[in-house]
PDB file of C-alpha atoms in Angstrom:
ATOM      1  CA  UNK A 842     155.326 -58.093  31.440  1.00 88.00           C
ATOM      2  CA  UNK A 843     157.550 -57.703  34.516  1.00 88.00           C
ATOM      3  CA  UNK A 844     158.552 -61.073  34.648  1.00 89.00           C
ATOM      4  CA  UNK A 845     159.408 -61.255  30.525  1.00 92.00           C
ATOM      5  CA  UNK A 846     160.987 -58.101  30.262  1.00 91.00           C
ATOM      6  CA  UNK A 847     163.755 -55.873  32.524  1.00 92.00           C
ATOM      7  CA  UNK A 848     162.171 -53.087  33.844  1.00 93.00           C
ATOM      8  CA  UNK A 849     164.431 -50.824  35.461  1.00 95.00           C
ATOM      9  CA  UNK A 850     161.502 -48.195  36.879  1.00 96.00           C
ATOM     10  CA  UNK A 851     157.716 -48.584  36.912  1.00 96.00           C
ATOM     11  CA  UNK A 852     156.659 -44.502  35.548  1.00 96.00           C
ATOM     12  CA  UNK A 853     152.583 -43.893  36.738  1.00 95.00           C
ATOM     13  CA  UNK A 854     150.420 -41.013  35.563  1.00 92.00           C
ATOM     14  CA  UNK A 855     147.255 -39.624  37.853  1.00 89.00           C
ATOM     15  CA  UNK A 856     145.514 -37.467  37.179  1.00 82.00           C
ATOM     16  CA  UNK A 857     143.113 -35.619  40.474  1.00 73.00           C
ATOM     17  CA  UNK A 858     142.242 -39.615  41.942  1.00 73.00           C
ATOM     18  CA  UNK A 859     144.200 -42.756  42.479  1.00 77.00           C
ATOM     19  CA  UNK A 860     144.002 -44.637  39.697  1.00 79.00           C
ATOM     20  CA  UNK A 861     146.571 -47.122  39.229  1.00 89.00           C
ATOM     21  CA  UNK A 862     148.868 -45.829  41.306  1.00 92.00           C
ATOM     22  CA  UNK A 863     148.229 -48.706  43.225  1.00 92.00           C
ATOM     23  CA  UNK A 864     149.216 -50.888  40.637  1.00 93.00           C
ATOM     24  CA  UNK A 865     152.880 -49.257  40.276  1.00 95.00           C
ATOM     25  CA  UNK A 866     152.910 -49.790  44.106  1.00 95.00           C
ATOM     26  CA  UNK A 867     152.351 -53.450  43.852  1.00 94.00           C
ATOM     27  CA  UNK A 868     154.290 -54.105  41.110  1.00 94.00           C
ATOM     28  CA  UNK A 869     157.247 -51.940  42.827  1.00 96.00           C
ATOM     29  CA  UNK A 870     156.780 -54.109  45.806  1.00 94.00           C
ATOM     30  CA  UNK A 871     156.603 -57.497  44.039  1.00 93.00           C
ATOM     31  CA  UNK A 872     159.782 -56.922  42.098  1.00 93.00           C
ATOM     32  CA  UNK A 873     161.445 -54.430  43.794  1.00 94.00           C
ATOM     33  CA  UNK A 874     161.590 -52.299  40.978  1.00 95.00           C
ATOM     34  CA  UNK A 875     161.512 -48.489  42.213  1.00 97.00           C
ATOM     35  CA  UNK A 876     158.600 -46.577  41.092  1.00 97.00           C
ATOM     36  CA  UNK A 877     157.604 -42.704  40.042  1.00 97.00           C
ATOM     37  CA  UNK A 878     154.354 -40.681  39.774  1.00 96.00           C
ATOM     38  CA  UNK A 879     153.816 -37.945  38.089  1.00 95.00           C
ATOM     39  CA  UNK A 880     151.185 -36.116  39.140  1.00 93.00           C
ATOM     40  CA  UNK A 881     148.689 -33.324  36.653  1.00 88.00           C
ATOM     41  CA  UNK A 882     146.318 -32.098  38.713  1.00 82.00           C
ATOM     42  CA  UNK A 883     144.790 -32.718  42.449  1.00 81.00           C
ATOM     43  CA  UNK A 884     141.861 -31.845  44.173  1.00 75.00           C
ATOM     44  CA  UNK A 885     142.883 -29.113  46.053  1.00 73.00           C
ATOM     45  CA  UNK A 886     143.786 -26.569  43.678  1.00 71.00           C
ATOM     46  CA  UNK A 887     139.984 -26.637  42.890  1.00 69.00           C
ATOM     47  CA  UNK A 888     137.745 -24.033  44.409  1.00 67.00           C
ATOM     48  CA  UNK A 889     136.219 -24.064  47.618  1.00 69.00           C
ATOM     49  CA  UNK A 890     132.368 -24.930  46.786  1.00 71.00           C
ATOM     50  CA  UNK A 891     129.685 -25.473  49.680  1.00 73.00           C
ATOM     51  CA  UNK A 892     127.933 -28.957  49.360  1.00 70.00           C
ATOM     52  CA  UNK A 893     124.545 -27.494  48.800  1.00 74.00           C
ATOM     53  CA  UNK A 894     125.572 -25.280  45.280  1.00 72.00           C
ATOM     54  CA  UNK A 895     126.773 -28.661  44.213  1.00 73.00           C
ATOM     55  CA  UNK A 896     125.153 -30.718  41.017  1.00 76.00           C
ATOM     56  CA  UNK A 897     124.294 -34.060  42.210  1.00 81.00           C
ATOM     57  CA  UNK A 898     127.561 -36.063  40.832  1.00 79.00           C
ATOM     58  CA  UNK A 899     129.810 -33.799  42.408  1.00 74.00           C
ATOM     59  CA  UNK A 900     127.994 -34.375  46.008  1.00 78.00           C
ATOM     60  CA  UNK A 901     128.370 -38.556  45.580  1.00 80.00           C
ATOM     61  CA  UNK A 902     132.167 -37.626  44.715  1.00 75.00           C
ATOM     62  CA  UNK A 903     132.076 -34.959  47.760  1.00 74.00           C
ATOM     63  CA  UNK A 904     130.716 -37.936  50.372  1.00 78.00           C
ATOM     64  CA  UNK A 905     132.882 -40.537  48.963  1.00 77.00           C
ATOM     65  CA  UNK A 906     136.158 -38.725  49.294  1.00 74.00           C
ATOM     66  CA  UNK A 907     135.290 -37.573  53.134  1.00 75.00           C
ATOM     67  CA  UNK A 908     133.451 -41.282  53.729  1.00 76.00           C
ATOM     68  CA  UNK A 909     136.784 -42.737  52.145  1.00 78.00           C
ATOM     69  CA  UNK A 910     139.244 -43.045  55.048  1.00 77.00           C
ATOM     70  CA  UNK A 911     140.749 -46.046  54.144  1.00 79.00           C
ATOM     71  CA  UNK A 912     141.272 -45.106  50.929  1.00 78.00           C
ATOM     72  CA  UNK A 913     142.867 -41.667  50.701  1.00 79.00           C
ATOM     73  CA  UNK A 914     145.039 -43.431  53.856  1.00 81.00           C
ATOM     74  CA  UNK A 915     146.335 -45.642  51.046  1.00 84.00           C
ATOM     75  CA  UNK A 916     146.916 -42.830  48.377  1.00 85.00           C
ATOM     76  CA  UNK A 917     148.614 -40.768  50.733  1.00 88.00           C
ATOM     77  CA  UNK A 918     150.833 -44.040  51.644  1.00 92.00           C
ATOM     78  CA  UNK A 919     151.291 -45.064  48.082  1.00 93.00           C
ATOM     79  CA  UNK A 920     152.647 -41.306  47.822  1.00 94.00           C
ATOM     80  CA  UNK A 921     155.200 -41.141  50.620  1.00 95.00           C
ATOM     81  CA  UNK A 922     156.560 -44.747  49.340  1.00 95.00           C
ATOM     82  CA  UNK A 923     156.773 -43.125  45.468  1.00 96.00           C
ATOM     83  CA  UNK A 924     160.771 -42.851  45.079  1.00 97.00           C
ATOM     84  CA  UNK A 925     159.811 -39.489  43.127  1.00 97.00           C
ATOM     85  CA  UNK A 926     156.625 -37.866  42.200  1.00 96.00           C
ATOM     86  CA  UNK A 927     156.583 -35.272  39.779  1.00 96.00           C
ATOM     87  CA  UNK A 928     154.227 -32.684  38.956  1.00 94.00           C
ATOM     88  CA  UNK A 929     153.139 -29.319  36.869  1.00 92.00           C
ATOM     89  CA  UNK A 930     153.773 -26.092  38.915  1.00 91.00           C
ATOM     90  CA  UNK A 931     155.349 -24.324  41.890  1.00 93.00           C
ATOM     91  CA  UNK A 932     152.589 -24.897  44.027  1.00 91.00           C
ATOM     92  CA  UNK A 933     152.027 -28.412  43.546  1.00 91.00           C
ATOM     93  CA  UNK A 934     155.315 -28.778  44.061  1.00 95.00           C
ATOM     94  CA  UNK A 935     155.297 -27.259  47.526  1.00 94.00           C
ATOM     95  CA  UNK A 936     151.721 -28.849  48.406  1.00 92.00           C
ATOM     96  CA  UNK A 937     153.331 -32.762  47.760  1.00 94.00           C
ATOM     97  CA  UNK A 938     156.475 -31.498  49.653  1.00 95.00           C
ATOM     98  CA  UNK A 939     154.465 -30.557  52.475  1.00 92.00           C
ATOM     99  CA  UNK A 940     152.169 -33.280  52.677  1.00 90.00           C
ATOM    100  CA  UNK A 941     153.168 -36.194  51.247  1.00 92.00           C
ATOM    101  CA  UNK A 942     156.928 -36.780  49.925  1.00 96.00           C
ATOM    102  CA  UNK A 943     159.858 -34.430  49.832  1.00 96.00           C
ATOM    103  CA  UNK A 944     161.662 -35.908  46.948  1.00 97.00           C
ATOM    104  CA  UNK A 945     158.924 -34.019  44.265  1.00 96.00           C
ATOM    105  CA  UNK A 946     159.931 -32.073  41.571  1.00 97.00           C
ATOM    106  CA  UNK A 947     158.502 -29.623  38.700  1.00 96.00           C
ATOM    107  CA  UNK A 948     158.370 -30.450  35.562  1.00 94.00           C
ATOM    108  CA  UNK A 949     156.193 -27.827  33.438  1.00 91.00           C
ATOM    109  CA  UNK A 950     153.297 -28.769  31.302  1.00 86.00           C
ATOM    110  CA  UNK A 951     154.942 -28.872  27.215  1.00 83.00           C
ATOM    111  CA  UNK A 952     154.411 -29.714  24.191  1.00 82.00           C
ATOM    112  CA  UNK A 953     155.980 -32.675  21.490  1.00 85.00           C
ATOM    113  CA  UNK A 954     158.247 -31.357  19.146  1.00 87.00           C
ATOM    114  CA  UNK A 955     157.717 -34.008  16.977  1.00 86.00           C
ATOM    115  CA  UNK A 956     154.271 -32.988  16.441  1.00 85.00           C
ATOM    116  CA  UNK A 957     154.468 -29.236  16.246  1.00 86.00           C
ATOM    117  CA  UNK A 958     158.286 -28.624  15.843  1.00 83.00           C
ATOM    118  CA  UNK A 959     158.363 -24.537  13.977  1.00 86.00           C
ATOM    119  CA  UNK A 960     155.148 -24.210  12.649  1.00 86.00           C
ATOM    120  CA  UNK A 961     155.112 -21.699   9.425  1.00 91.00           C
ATOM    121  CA  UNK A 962     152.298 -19.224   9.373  1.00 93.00           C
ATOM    122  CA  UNK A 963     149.703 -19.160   7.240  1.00 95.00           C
ATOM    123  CA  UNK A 964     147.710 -15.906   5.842  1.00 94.00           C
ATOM    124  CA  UNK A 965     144.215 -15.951   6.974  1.00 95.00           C
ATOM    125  CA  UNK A 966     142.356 -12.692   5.979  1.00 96.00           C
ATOM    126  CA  UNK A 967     140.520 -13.456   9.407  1.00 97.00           C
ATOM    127  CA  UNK A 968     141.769 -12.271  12.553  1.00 98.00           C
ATOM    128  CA  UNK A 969     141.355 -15.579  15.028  1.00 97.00           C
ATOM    129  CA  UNK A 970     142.223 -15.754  18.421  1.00 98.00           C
ATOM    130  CA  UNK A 971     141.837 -19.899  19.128  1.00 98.00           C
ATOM    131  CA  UNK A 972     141.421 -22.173  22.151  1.00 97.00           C
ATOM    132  CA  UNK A 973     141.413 -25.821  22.570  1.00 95.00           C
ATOM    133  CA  UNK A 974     141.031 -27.864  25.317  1.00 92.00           C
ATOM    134  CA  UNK A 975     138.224 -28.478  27.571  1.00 90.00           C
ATOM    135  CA  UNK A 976     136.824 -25.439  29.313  1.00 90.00           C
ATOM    136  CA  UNK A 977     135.994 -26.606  32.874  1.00 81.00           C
ATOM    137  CA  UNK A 978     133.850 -24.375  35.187  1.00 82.00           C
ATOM    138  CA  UNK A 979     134.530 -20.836  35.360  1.00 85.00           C
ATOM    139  CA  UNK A 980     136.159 -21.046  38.511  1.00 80.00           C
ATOM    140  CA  UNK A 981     139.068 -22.392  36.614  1.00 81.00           C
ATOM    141  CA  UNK A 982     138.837 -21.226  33.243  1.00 89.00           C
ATOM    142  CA  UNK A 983     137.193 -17.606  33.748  1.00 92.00           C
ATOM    143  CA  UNK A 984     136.697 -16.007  30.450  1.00 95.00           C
ATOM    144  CA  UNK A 985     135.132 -12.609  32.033  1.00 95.00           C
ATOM    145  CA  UNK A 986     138.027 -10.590  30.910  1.00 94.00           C
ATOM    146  CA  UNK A 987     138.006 -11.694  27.288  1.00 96.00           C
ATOM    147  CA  UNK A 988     133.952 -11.343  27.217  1.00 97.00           C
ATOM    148  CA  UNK A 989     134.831  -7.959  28.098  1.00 97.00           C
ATOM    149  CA  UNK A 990     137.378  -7.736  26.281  1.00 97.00           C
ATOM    150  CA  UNK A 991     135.879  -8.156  22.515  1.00 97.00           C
ATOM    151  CA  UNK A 992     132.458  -6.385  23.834  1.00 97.00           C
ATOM    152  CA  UNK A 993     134.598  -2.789  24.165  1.00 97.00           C
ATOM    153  CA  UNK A 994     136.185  -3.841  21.024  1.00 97.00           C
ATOM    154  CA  UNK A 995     132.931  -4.547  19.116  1.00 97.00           C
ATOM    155  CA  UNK A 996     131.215  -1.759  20.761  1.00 97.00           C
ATOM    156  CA  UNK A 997     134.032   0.520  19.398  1.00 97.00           C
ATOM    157  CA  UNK A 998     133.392  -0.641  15.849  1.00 96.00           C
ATOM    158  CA  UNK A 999     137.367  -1.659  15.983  1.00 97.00           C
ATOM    159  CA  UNK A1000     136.838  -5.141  15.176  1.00 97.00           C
ATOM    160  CA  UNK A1001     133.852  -6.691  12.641  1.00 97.00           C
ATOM    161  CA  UNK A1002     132.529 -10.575  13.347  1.00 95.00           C
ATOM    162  CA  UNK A1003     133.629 -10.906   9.382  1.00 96.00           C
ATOM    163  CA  UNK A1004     137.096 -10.532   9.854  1.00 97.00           C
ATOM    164  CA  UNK A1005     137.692 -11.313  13.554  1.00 98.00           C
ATOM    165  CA  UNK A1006     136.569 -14.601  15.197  1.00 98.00           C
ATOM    166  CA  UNK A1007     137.239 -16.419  18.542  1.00 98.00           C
ATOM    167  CA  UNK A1008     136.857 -19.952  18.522  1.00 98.00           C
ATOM    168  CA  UNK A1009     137.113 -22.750  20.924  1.00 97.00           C
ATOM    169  CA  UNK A1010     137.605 -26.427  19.993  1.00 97.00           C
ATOM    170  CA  UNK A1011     136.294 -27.607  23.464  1.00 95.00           C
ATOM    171  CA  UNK A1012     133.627 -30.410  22.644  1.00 93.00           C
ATOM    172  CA  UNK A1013     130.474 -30.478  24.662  1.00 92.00           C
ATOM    173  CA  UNK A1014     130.668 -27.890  27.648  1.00 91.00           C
ATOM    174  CA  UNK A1015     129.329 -28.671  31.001  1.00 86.00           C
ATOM    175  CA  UNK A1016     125.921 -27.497  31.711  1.00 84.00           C
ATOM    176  CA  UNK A1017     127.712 -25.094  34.822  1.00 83.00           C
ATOM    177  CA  UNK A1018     129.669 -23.045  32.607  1.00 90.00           C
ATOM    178  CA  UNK A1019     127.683 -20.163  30.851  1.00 92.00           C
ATOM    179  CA  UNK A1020     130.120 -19.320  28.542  1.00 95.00           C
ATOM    180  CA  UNK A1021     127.686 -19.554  25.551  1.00 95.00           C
ATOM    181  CA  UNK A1022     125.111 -17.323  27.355  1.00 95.00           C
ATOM    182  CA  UNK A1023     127.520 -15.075  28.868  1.00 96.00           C
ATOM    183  CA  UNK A1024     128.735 -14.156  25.514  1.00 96.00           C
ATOM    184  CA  UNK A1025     125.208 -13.838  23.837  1.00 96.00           C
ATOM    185  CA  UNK A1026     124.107 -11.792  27.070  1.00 96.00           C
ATOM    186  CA  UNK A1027     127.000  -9.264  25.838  1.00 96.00           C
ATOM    187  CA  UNK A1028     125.780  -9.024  22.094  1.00 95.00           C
ATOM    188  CA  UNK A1029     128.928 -10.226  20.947  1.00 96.00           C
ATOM    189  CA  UNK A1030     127.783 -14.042  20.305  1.00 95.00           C
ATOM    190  CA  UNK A1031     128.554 -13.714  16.252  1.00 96.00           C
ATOM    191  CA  UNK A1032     132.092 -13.198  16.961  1.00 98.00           C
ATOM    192  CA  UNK A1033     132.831 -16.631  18.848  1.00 97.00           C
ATOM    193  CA  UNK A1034     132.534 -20.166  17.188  1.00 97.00           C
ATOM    194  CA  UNK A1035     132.410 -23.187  19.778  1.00 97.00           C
ATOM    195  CA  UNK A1036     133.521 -26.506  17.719  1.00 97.00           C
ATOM    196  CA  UNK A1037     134.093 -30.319  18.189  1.00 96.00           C
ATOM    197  CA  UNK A1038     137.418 -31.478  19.590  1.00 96.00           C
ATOM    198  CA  UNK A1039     139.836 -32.429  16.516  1.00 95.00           C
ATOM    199  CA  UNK A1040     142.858 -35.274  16.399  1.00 94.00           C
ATOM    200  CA  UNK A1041     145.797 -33.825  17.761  1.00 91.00           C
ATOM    201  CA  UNK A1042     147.046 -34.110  14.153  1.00 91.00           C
ATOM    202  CA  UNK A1043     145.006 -31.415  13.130  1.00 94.00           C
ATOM    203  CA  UNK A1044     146.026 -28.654  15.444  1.00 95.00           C
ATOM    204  CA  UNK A1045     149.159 -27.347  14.092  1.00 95.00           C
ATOM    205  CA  UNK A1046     147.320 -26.120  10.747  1.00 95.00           C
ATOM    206  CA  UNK A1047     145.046 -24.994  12.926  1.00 96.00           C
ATOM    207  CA  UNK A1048     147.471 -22.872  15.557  1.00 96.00           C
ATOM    208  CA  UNK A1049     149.600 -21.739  11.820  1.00 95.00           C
ATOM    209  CA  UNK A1050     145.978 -19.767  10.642  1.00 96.00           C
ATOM    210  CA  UNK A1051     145.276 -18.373  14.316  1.00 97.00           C
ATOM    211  CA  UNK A1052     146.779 -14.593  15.157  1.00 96.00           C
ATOM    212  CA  UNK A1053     146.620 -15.677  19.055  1.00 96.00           C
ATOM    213  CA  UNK A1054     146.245 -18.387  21.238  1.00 95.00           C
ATOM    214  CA  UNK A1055     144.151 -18.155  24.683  1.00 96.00           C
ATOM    215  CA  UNK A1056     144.956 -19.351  27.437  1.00 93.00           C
ATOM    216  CA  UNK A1057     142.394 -19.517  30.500  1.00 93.00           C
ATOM    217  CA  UNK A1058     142.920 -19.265  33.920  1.00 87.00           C
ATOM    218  CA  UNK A1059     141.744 -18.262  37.287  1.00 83.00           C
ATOM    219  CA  UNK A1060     142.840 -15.811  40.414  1.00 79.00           C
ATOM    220  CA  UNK A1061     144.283 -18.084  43.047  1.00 73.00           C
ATOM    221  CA  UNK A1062     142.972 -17.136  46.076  1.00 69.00           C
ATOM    222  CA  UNK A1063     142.278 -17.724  50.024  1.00 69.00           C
ATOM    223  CA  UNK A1064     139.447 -20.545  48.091  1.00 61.00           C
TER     224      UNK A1064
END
């Protein structure tokens, strides 16, 4: 493609690994075409987790990473070399400064206009509060205060599981995150639906019907 077309800058995406970022790097190299990477999430804004309360995938990727000299030498190079990288927050922002490239900028997580644009509501005699998007371990995505939340609500008799529903369209949740049980555990399991992922396409109907949209997140802390 290089050599048919003019490329004026090669533009990679990562997200947490390296994954063709080498590529962009080559290609930069070969034609001396500058090159950018923009940068979603890395593995240091994770928690802190000891090796033993580990499942057995995330040990091999645990071992690998610290067995992988060579190779997060080469990241870290392909970084530095980047003539920008971008990436989603504040602290990212600082972290790449720091430790790889001080030409990195910010540039927020969005969302297309052409695809959602002023969405009209819709009248839904159900009160929904809606989430989609995967829902990760609850060390990133900790839905305590929301279990708690609906259970003072419910045990208030100020909402009814009739006319008030929470509902994720997550997909299949990892085996780590309780959510399901956590909710059941708090007798409030008949107000939450968990559903399949849907196109993209469908969403906006979806977001004009909801009341609220969650958002999880996590403390950031000294882990």
């Amino acid at each position: 493609i290089v050599n048919r077309e003019k490329i004026d800058i090669i533009l990679c995406s990562r997200t947490f690994g390296s994954f063709l970022t080498n590529v962009a790097a080559y290609i930069s190299k070969l034609k001396g075409i500058p090159y950018v990477i923009d940068i979603r999430d890395l593995s240091e804004q994770n928690a802190n987790k000891s090796f033993w309360s580990r499942n057995f995938n995330s040990k091999m990727d645990f071992l690998r990473e610290k067995c992988s000299v060579l190779s997060r030498w080469r990241s870290t190079r392909v970084l530095r070399r980047a003539s920008a990288l971008t990436t989603i927050s504040p602290w990212h922002t600082r972290y790449l400064k720091g430790k790889t490239n001080p030409n990195t900028y910010c540039i927020y997580n969005g969302f297309d206009p052409e695809v959602f644009g002023l969405l009209t509501p819709e009248k839904n005699d159900v009160f929904e509060m809606v989430y989609t998007g995967t829902l990760a371990t609850k060390s990133l995505r900790d839905y305590t205060f929301l279990v708690e939340a609906i259970s003072s609500l419910a045990k208030k008799n100020l909402i009814k599981s009739e006319t008030f529903k929470l509902k994720f369209y997550s997909g299949n949740i990892m085996s780590e995150n309780r959510i399901k049980e956590d909710f059941e555990a708090a007798g409030i399991k008949d107000f939450v639906e968990f559903l399949p992922f849907v196109p993209l396409s469908e969403i906006p109907d979806i977001f004009k019907r909801a009341s609220a949209l969650v958002v999880l997140t996590a403390k950031s802390g000294k882990d």
